[in-house]
């Protein structure tokens, strides 16, 4: 009786390897997707999801299908007009998501900042009036801070950074105000007119304004318990005028020191 030839093993890889390979590819794609999503700015991603959810209602559980719409129902060729469609919805413009909730939150924050600045300015104004210093100190407010402006002629002689003796009682009162009401950042800025420096210790107005801001900074720290880490000083030179430098009166107004008291919602 003739012997049967042994069956040859099937050629190629076993069937289970193909399934295993597909599984590995899917896992790889899954982890790559997770990695890519982890590098997206969280706030921006949430805004994008909210925008698409509002337009198509496809992200929430149980939401309705896209159905016939401007973009999808007319075929894949409409995808070429994706940018135009998104801009027409008002959700995206130049790569930025415009979210009504974010805009409303910003508006509410600014209103809260302005309200706090107004309350702070009212308290400071009462303290200034109580000490009869209205002529020496001007008060202005923004949504970020209350600004005290001290006239340069009160504080310094021309071309000097040395505080006048008569300026010290004014700064003493300013120091009390800062100790009482400044809970955040304090910024001291020196400003000058545009008249060039000549024959003085300082070669230009930038150096002069910086020196004057530093003098006020040093004096306030010497008479108060303010935390130096919360107090900044800088010289702005002639570059932020509040009046016309063509007149003597305007130049006098431009020679000043500004102290900005940031409210608790704006301190940085």
Tab-separated table of N, CA, C and O in Angstrom, residues 154-157 162-172 219:
chain	number	residue	atom	x	y	z
A	154	UNK	N	6.527	119.618	42.869
A	154	UNK	CA	6.395	119.452	44.312
A	154	UNK	C	7.511	118.554	44.855
A	154	UNK	O	8.009	118.753	45.962
A	155	UNK	N	7.918	117.589	44.036
A	155	UNK	CA	8.841	116.556	44.521
A	155	UNK	C	10.311	116.890	44.308
A	155	UNK	O	11.148	116.608	45.178
A	156	UNK	N	10.655	117.504	43.151
A	156	UNK	CA	12.067	117.648	42.782
A	156	UNK	C	12.366	119.032	42.218
A	156	UNK	O	11.487	119.682	41.626
A	157	UNK	N	13.610	119.443	42.372
A	157	UNK	CA	14.107	120.608	41.647
A	157	UNK	C	14.432	120.187	40.212
A	157	UNK	O	14.556	118.999	39.908
A	162	UNK	N	16.751	114.307	43.815
A	162	UNK	CA	16.736	114.418	45.269
A	162	UNK	C	15.395	114.996	45.727
A	162	UNK	O	14.999	116.079	45.298
A	163	UNK	N	14.689	114.267	46.578
A	163	UNK	CA	13.378	114.725	47.045
A	163	UNK	C	13.496	116.010	47.850
A	163	UNK	O	14.384	116.153	48.704
A	164	UNK	N	12.595	116.951	47.606
A	164	UNK	CA	12.520	118.165	48.402
A	164	UNK	C	11.996	117.837	49.805
A	164	UNK	O	11.223	116.887	49.990
A	165	UNK	N	12.396	118.609	50.769
A	165	UNK	CA	11.926	118.392	52.128
A	165	UNK	C	10.415	118.579	52.232
A	165	UNK	O	9.731	117.856	52.954
A	166	UNK	N	9.889	119.585	51.482
A	166	UNK	CA	8.450	119.826	51.541
A	166	UNK	C	7.637	118.725	50.854
A	166	UNK	O	6.410	118.658	51.005
A	167	UNK	N	8.321	117.862	50.070
A	167	UNK	CA	7.621	116.767	49.407
A	167	UNK	C	7.405	115.583	50.349
A	167	UNK	O	6.494	114.772	50.148
A	168	UNK	N	8.203	115.484	51.371
A	168	UNK	CA	8.162	114.300	52.240
A	168	UNK	C	6.852	114.160	53.019
A	168	UNK	O	6.328	113.046	53.150
A	169	UNK	N	6.263	115.264	53.558
A	169	UNK	CA	4.953	115.100	54.223
A	169	UNK	C	3.878	114.571	53.270
A	169	UNK	O	3.016	113.791	53.686
A	170	UNK	N	3.942	114.980	52.000
A	170	UNK	CA	2.980	114.479	51.010
A	170	UNK	C	3.183	112.988	50.799
A	170	UNK	O	2.226	112.196	50.794
A	171	UNK	N	4.444	112.575	50.631
A	171	UNK	CA	4.725	111.158	50.434
A	171	UNK	C	4.413	110.338	51.681
A	171	UNK	O	4.054	109.157	51.578
A	172	UNK	N	4.544	110.958	52.860
A	172	UNK	CA	4.168	110.251	54.086
A	172	UNK	C	2.686	109.877	54.053
A	172	UNK	O	2.303	108.750	54.414
A	219	UNK	N	11.982	106.089	49.271
A	219	UNK	CA	11.431	106.833	50.400
A	219	UNK	C	10.188	106.124	50.958
A	219	UNK	O	10.044	105.998	52.184
